[in-house]
Structure formats: structure tokens, C-alpha cells
Amino acid sequence: MITTVTLNAAIDKTYYVPALAKGKVTRVAEVVATAGGKGINVARVLKQLGHADVTATGFASGYNGQYIQDRVKAAGIREEFVEASGESRICLNVIDRGDGSSTELLEPGPEVGAEHLETFRRKLKRLSAESALVIFSGSIPSGLPVGLYAELIGISRAEGAEVFLDTSGEALIQGTKAKPSFIKPNEDEIVALLGNEGGDLYEGVLSLQAQGIANVAVTLGADGAVAAVSGQRYRITIPGIAPVNTVGSGDSFVAGFAYGFVRNWPAEECLRYAAAAGSANALSPTTGDVDPDDHRRLLRQITVEPWKS
Ligand code: TA6
């Protein structure tokens, strides 16, 4: 089983507009809504790629939380969310069909209290014991300590699960101290993680590996990705595509990598699967959504080569 953790679940809404006019009224041409937050996106894409046994957990609250849980179940994913107080957030992505830009507005989400966290810890321990891999993704809700991921990683590890972490800012800096098996920082986050040692990208990735993180990937949008996996460095090149909605491509990359990782695939194949999932997501109007046919087609167009400084 693979368990994904989304502490700050969301309804991801995408508004497609003919042209976004700041400070003026803009009529929305099309609305696409789905259960979101990074870990839920990872769970859904894992399922779409054909991984049968996926559980999604975290906090979901109120009417929005109910919608999120219903959509997760409808996607064939086992859901084990803890109901917290307030309302789960809405994350809005406005895509301007005129210039192709994407503008994201992410609500902070509800505060989570100590009693709900305690319930979650127990659930995570139980799910981790059943899981080959636990994937922690996204921001930490207010009310919870910023160093929480390090503690949660410890709980999952103690139950024998491998652990991935995909978050940002201080949550990533603190969580990385627990040495997850995989992280996916962006270029700025590498500098934040390493301070002045960030240096160039190659040195940064190398240095994170030297700190004991076995697998590090940096996605670079249309430029593909670079990665260090089990001691080797790789550059991943993706084909040119006409993107529809790139939000969730990072989560799809994580899902693709996880799919290969739990099957002990060679590094090159894990990375190819990951990059194809990231690109396939960008072809869908829905956030965190991969059509298996697109994925299969893109797999043949991705190159994974040794990466030298
Ligand atoms: O990666 C895209 C996305 O997962 C959106 O679906 C949206 O829910 C957002 O990120 C949430 O990110 P955050 O870091 O605030 O948890």
C-alpha cells in the first residue's frame, strides 16, 4: 500500500477565463473542480497510473471536507481523513486563455487543534504499518508546529515504511532534517536548505545527497528535471507540449516516481515514469489528472541521461 498525507486538503478550482482583468469584472468561461492539496493529487495520479492500493489521509473539515472525501472515494482511493474544525480551503487557479498565464490563489485553510493532531498521529501509525511508502505533501495548517513533518516521518519510519516529503519553505527545511528518502525542492529551496552552500544546481543536489537524502529531484518546467537517485545523477529531457494546466505536474511527478520506487525499478525508469506523469498532467484541464494514454505516449519521448556538472 502507498499512503499519501495531505495535512491541508483543498478543493482545487480552476477558472478558465478569456482574459483576466485585474481590478475589473471577469466572467468565467469554464470551471473545473476536484479534490486537491498535493497529497490527494499524488494519490489520484498513482491510481490513474494503475497502482491499486492507495490510501489518502490528512485533515478534511466541514462541507468542503465532505466534498473532498467523496471525490477521493469516487476515484477508488481509500480515504482515512481526520475531521477537524472549520472548513477545508479552496485553492483557486485562474487560467487566462488569452495569454496562457496561470494565477493561483491559495487559502490558508482551517486551524488544526492538538486533539485532532493526536487522533491523526494514531491513524498515521496504523496506516504506516500497512504501507510500503508514505508520501507527505503540501503545506502545514496553522495551529500545527512547522517542524511537524520531522516528527511524522519518524512515526512512519518506526513502522517500517519508506518516506517521501514534498513541501516548501520552513516545513521543508525542518522536515528534511528527518532525512526522507525523496525530496523535490525547487532551485530556490535548495539554496534555502543549504544556505550559502546552494552554489550551482549540481553542487546543491550533490550536497543534499551527502546529507543522507538518497533521492533528490528538481523539476524545471519545460526544461524537464535533474535528479540524484541512489548515488547517480541524471538529466531528464521532456518533449515540447502545448500545456493546458500545469498545476499538479509536480505532484504527478512524485506519483510517477513513487510508482517505480515501490516496484524497485532502476532509477532511469522511475524518473522516466515521473517525468511522463508530470507532462501528461499538463495536458489535462483538471489539476492532478493523468490520462494513462497520454502517459504511455509521453514515456517514449522522454530521455534520461547521466548528468555531469
Ligand atoms: O501542487 C498543486 C497544489 O497541489 C494545488 O492542488 C493546491 O491545492 C496547492 O498545490 C496546495 O499547496 P500547499 O503547498 O498550499 O499545500
Coordinates of C-alpha atoms and ligand atoms in Angstrom, one line a residue:
M1 CA 0.0 0.0 0.0
I2 CA 1.1 3.6 -0.6
T3 CA -0.3 6.2 1.8
T4 CA -0.4 9.9 0.9
V5 CA -0.7 12.6 3.6
T6 CA -2.4 15.9 2.9
L7 CA -2.5 18.0 6.1
N8 CA -4.1 20.9 4.4
A9 CA -6.6 19.3 1.9
A10 CA -8.4 21.6 -0.5
I11 CA -11.0 21.9 -3.2
D12 CA -8.9 22.8 -6.2
K13 CA -10.9 25.0 -8.5
T14 CA -9.7 26.1 -11.9
Y15 CA -11.3 29.0 -13.6
Y16 CA -10.8 29.4 -17.3
V17 CA -11.3 33.0 -18.4
P18 CA -11.0 34.6 -21.8
A19 CA -8.8 37.3 -20.4
L20 CA -8.1 38.1 -16.7
A21 CA -8.5 41.8 -16.0
K22 CA -7.2 42.8 -12.5
G23 CA -9.5 45.3 -10.8
K24 CA -12.3 44.6 -13.3
V25 CA -15.2 42.1 -13.6
T26 CA -14.1 38.9 -15.3
R27 CA -16.7 36.3 -16.4
V28 CA -15.6 32.7 -16.0
A29 CA -16.0 30.6 -19.2
E30 CA -15.4 27.2 -17.5
V31 CA -15.0 25.9 -14.0
V32 CA -13.2 22.6 -13.2
A33 CA -13.3 21.4 -9.5
T34 CA -11.6 18.5 -7.9
A35 CA -10.3 17.2 -4.5
G36 CA -6.9 18.6 -4.1
G37 CA -4.0 19.5 -2.0
K38 CA -0.7 18.0 -3.1
G39 CA -1.0 14.5 -1.4
I40 CA -4.5 14.0 -2.8
N41 CA -3.2 14.8 -6.3
V42 CA -0.4 12.2 -5.7
A43 CA -3.0 9.6 -4.6
R44 CA -5.2 10.2 -7.6
V45 CA -2.4 10.1 -10.2
L46 CA -1.0 6.9 -8.6
K47 CA -4.4 5.3 -9.1
Q48 CA -4.6 6.5 -12.7
L49 CA -1.2 5.0 -13.4
G50 CA -2.5 1.7 -12.2
H51 CA -1.4 1.4 -8.6
A52 CA -4.3 -0.3 -7.0
D53 CA -3.7 0.1 -3.2
V54 CA -3.7 3.8 -2.4
T55 CA -4.9 5.4 0.9
A56 CA -5.3 9.2 1.4
T57 CA -5.1 10.7 4.8
G58 CA -4.7 14.1 6.5
F59 CA -7.3 16.6 7.7
A60 CA -10.5 17.5 6.0
S61 CA -13.2 19.7 7.5
G62 CA -16.7 20.9 7.1
Y63 CA -18.8 20.8 3.9
N64 CA -15.7 21.2 1.8
G65 CA -14.1 18.4 3.7
Q66 CA -17.1 16.2 2.9
Y67 CA -16.8 17.0 -0.8
I68 CA -13.1 16.2 -0.7
Q69 CA -13.7 12.8 0.9
D70 CA -16.5 12.0 -1.5
R71 CA -14.3 12.8 -4.5
V72 CA -11.4 10.8 -3.1
K73 CA -13.6 7.8 -2.6
A74 CA -15.2 8.2 -6.1
A75 CA -11.6 8.0 -7.5
G76 CA -11.3 4.5 -6.0
I77 CA -8.9 5.7 -3.2
R78 CA -9.4 4.5 0.3
E79 CA -9.9 7.7 2.4
E80 CA -8.9 8.0 6.1
F81 CA -9.2 11.7 6.8
V82 CA -9.5 13.1 10.3
E83 CA -12.3 15.6 10.6
A84 CA -11.0 18.9 12.1
S85 CA -12.8 22.1 12.9
G86 CA -13.8 24.8 10.4
E87 CA -13.9 24.4 6.6
S88 CA -11.2 22.9 4.4
R89 CA -9.8 25.5 2.0
I90 CA -10.4 26.3 -1.7
C91 CA -7.3 26.7 -3.9
L92 CA -8.1 28.7 -7.0
N93 CA -6.2 28.7 -10.2
V94 CA -7.2 31.2 -12.8
I95 CA -6.1 30.3 -16.3
D96 CA -6.1 33.1 -18.8
R97 CA -6.9 31.6 -22.2
G98 CA -5.6 34.8 -23.9
D99 CA -2.0 34.8 -22.7
G100 CA -1.9 31.3 -21.2
S101 CA -1.0 32.6 -17.7
S102 CA -1.9 30.7 -14.5
T103 CA -2.6 32.7 -11.4
E104 CA -3.0 30.7 -8.1
L105 CA -4.9 32.0 -5.0
L106 CA -4.3 29.5 -2.1
E107 CA -6.4 29.9 1.0
P108 CA -4.6 29.3 4.3
G109 CA -7.0 26.6 5.4
P110 CA -8.5 26.0 8.9
E111 CA -6.6 25.8 12.1
V112 CA -6.0 22.3 13.4
G113 CA -6.1 21.7 17.2
A114 CA -3.9 19.4 19.4
E115 CA -6.7 16.9 19.9
H116 CA -7.1 16.4 16.2
L117 CA -3.4 16.1 15.7
E118 CA -3.3 13.3 18.4
T119 CA -6.0 11.4 16.5
F120 CA -4.1 11.8 13.3
R121 CA -0.8 10.5 14.9
R122 CA -2.6 7.3 15.9
K123 CA -4.1 6.9 12.4
L124 CA -0.7 7.5 10.7
K125 CA 1.0 4.9 12.9
R126 CA -1.6 2.3 11.9
L127 CA -1.5 3.2 8.2
S128 CA 2.3 3.3 8.1
A129 CA 2.5 -0.2 9.5
E130 CA 0.4 -1.3 6.4
S131 CA 2.3 0.8 3.9
A132 CA 5.5 0.3 1.9
L133 CA 5.7 4.0 1.3
V134 CA 4.2 7.1 3.0
I135 CA 4.2 10.4 1.0
F136 CA 3.9 13.7 2.9
S137 CA 2.9 16.6 0.6
G138 CA 2.0 20.2 0.9
S139 CA 1.7 23.0 3.5
I140 CA 1.2 22.6 7.2
P141 CA -2.1 24.1 8.5
S142 CA -1.9 26.9 11.1
G143 CA -2.1 25.7 14.7
L144 CA 0.4 22.9 14.0
P145 CA 4.2 23.1 14.6
V146 CA 6.2 23.9 11.5
G147 CA 8.6 21.1 12.4
L148 CA 5.7 18.6 12.3
Y149 CA 6.9 16.6 9.3
A150 CA 10.1 15.6 11.0
E151 CA 8.0 14.0 13.8
L152 CA 5.5 12.4 11.4
I153 CA 8.3 11.0 9.3
G154 CA 9.7 9.4 12.5
I155 CA 6.3 7.7 13.2
S156 CA 6.1 6.2 9.7
R157 CA 9.7 5.1 9.7
A158 CA 9.3 3.4 13.1
E159 CA 6.5 1.3 11.5
G160 CA 8.9 0.2 8.6
A161 CA 7.6 2.5 5.8
E162 CA 9.8 4.4 3.4
V163 CA 9.0 8.1 3.4
F164 CA 8.9 10.9 0.7
L165 CA 8.5 14.6 1.5
D166 CA 7.3 17.3 -0.9
T167 CA 6.7 20.6 0.8
S168 CA 8.2 24.1 0.8
G169 CA 9.6 26.8 2.9
E170 CA 10.3 26.2 6.6
A171 CA 8.3 23.0 6.6
L172 CA 10.8 21.6 4.0
I173 CA 13.8 22.9 5.9
Q174 CA 12.6 21.3 9.2
G175 CA 11.3 18.1 7.6
T176 CA 14.5 17.5 5.6
K177 CA 16.3 17.1 8.9
A178 CA 14.5 13.7 9.3
K179 CA 16.1 12.6 6.1
P180 CA 13.2 11.4 4.0
S181 CA 14.1 9.0 1.1
F182 CA 13.0 11.5 -1.5
I183 CA 12.5 15.3 -1.7
K184 CA 11.6 17.5 -4.7
P185 CA 12.9 21.1 -3.9
N186 CA 12.9 23.8 -6.5
E187 CA 16.1 25.8 -7.2
D188 CA 15.4 28.5 -4.6
E189 CA 14.5 25.9 -1.9
I190 CA 17.9 24.2 -2.5
V191 CA 19.6 27.4 -1.6
A192 CA 17.3 27.8 1.5
L193 CA 18.1 24.3 2.5
L194 CA 21.8 24.6 2.2
G195 CA 22.3 28.3 2.9
N196 CA 25.3 29.7 1.0
E197 CA 26.4 26.2 0.0
G198 CA 23.5 26.2 -2.5
G199 CA 26.0 27.1 -5.2
D200 CA 25.0 25.8 -8.6
L201 CA 22.2 23.2 -9.0
Y202 CA 24.6 20.3 -9.5
E203 CA 26.5 21.1 -6.3
G204 CA 23.3 21.7 -4.4
V205 CA 21.8 18.3 -5.3
L206 CA 25.1 16.6 -4.6
S207 CA 25.2 18.3 -1.2
L208 CA 21.7 17.2 -0.3
Q209 CA 22.6 13.6 -1.2
A210 CA 25.7 13.9 1.0
Q211 CA 23.4 14.9 3.9
G212 CA 21.7 11.4 3.6
I213 CA 18.8 12.1 1.3
A214 CA 19.1 9.2 -1.2
N215 CA 16.8 10.6 -3.9
V216 CA 16.5 14.3 -4.8
A217 CA 14.7 15.6 -7.9
V218 CA 14.4 19.2 -9.1
T219 CA 11.6 19.8 -11.7
L220 CA 12.4 22.6 -14.2
G221 CA 9.1 23.1 -16.1
A222 CA 9.6 22.8 -19.8
D223 CA 13.3 22.2 -19.3
G224 CA 12.5 18.8 -17.7
A225 CA 14.2 17.9 -14.5
V226 CA 17.5 16.9 -12.9
A227 CA 17.9 14.3 -10.2
A228 CA 20.2 12.4 -8.0
V229 CA 19.0 8.8 -7.4
S230 CA 20.8 6.2 -5.4
G231 CA 24.2 7.8 -5.9
Q232 CA 23.9 8.6 -9.7
R233 CA 23.0 11.9 -11.3
Y234 CA 20.5 12.3 -14.2
R235 CA 19.2 14.9 -16.5
I236 CA 15.6 14.3 -17.8
T237 CA 14.5 15.9 -21.1
I238 CA 10.8 16.1 -21.9
P239 CA 9.2 16.7 -25.3
G240 CA 7.6 20.1 -26.2
I241 CA 3.9 20.1 -25.4
A242 CA 1.0 22.6 -25.5
P243 CA 0.2 22.8 -21.8
V244 CA -3.4 23.3 -20.7
N245 CA -3.0 23.4 -16.9
T246 CA 0.4 22.8 -15.3
V247 CA -0.8 22.9 -11.7
G248 CA -0.3 19.5 -10.1
S249 CA 2.5 18.5 -12.5
G250 CA 5.0 18.4 -9.6
D251 CA 2.5 16.1 -7.6
S252 CA 2.2 13.9 -10.7
F253 CA 6.0 13.7 -11.0
V254 CA 6.1 12.5 -7.3
A255 CA 3.3 9.9 -8.1
G256 CA 5.2 8.6 -11.1
F257 CA 8.5 8.3 -9.2
A258 CA 6.7 6.5 -6.3
Y259 CA 5.1 4.1 -8.7
G260 CA 8.6 2.9 -9.8
F261 CA 10.2 3.2 -6.4
V262 CA 7.9 0.7 -4.7
R263 CA 8.5 -1.7 -7.6
N264 CA 12.3 -1.4 -7.2
W265 CA 12.6 -0.2 -10.8
P266 CA 16.0 1.2 -11.9
A267 CA 16.5 4.9 -11.4
E268 CA 16.2 5.8 -15.1
E269 CA 12.7 4.1 -15.3
C270 CA 11.4 5.7 -12.1
L271 CA 12.5 9.1 -13.5
R272 CA 11.0 8.5 -16.9
Y273 CA 7.7 7.4 -15.4
A274 CA 7.8 10.5 -13.2
A275 CA 8.5 13.0 -16.0
A276 CA 5.9 11.4 -18.2
A277 CA 3.3 11.8 -15.5
G278 CA 4.2 15.5 -14.9
S279 CA 3.9 16.2 -18.6
A280 CA 0.7 14.3 -19.0
N281 CA -0.9 16.2 -16.2
A282 CA -0.2 19.5 -18.0
L283 CA -2.4 18.3 -20.9
S284 CA -5.5 17.9 -18.7
P285 CA -7.7 20.8 -17.7
T286 CA -8.1 19.2 -14.2
T287 CA -5.4 19.7 -11.6
G288 CA -3.6 16.4 -10.7
D289 CA -5.0 14.4 -13.5
V290 CA -3.2 12.0 -15.8
D291 CA -4.7 10.2 -18.8
P292 CA -2.9 6.8 -19.0
D293 CA -2.8 7.0 -22.8
D294 CA -1.0 10.4 -22.7
H295 CA 1.3 8.9 -20.1
R296 CA 2.2 5.9 -22.3
R297 CA 2.8 8.1 -25.3
L298 CA 5.0 10.6 -23.5
L299 CA 7.1 7.8 -21.9
R300 CA 8.5 7.1 -25.3
Q301 CA 9.5 10.7 -25.8
I302 CA 11.5 11.3 -22.6
T303 CA 15.2 10.9 -22.3
V304 CA 17.1 10.2 -19.1
E305 CA 20.9 10.7 -19.4
P306 CA 23.8 10.9 -17.0
W307 CA 24.1 14.4 -15.6
K308 CA 27.6 15.8 -15.4
S309 CA 28.5 19.1 -13.7
Ligands
TA6_1 O1 0.6 21.3 -6.4 C1 -0.6 21.9 -6.7 C2 -1.4 22.0 -5.5 O2 -1.4 20.7 -5.0 C3 -2.8 22.5 -5.7 O3 -3.6 21.4 -6.0 C4 -3.2 23.3 -4.4 O4 -4.1 22.6 -3.7 C5 -1.9 23.6 -3.8 O5 -0.9 22.8 -4.5 C6 -1.7 23.4 -2.4 O6 -0.3 23.7 -2.0 P1 0.1 23.9 -0.5 O7 1.6 24.0 -0.6 O8 -0.5 25.1 0.0 O9 -0.4 22.7 0.3

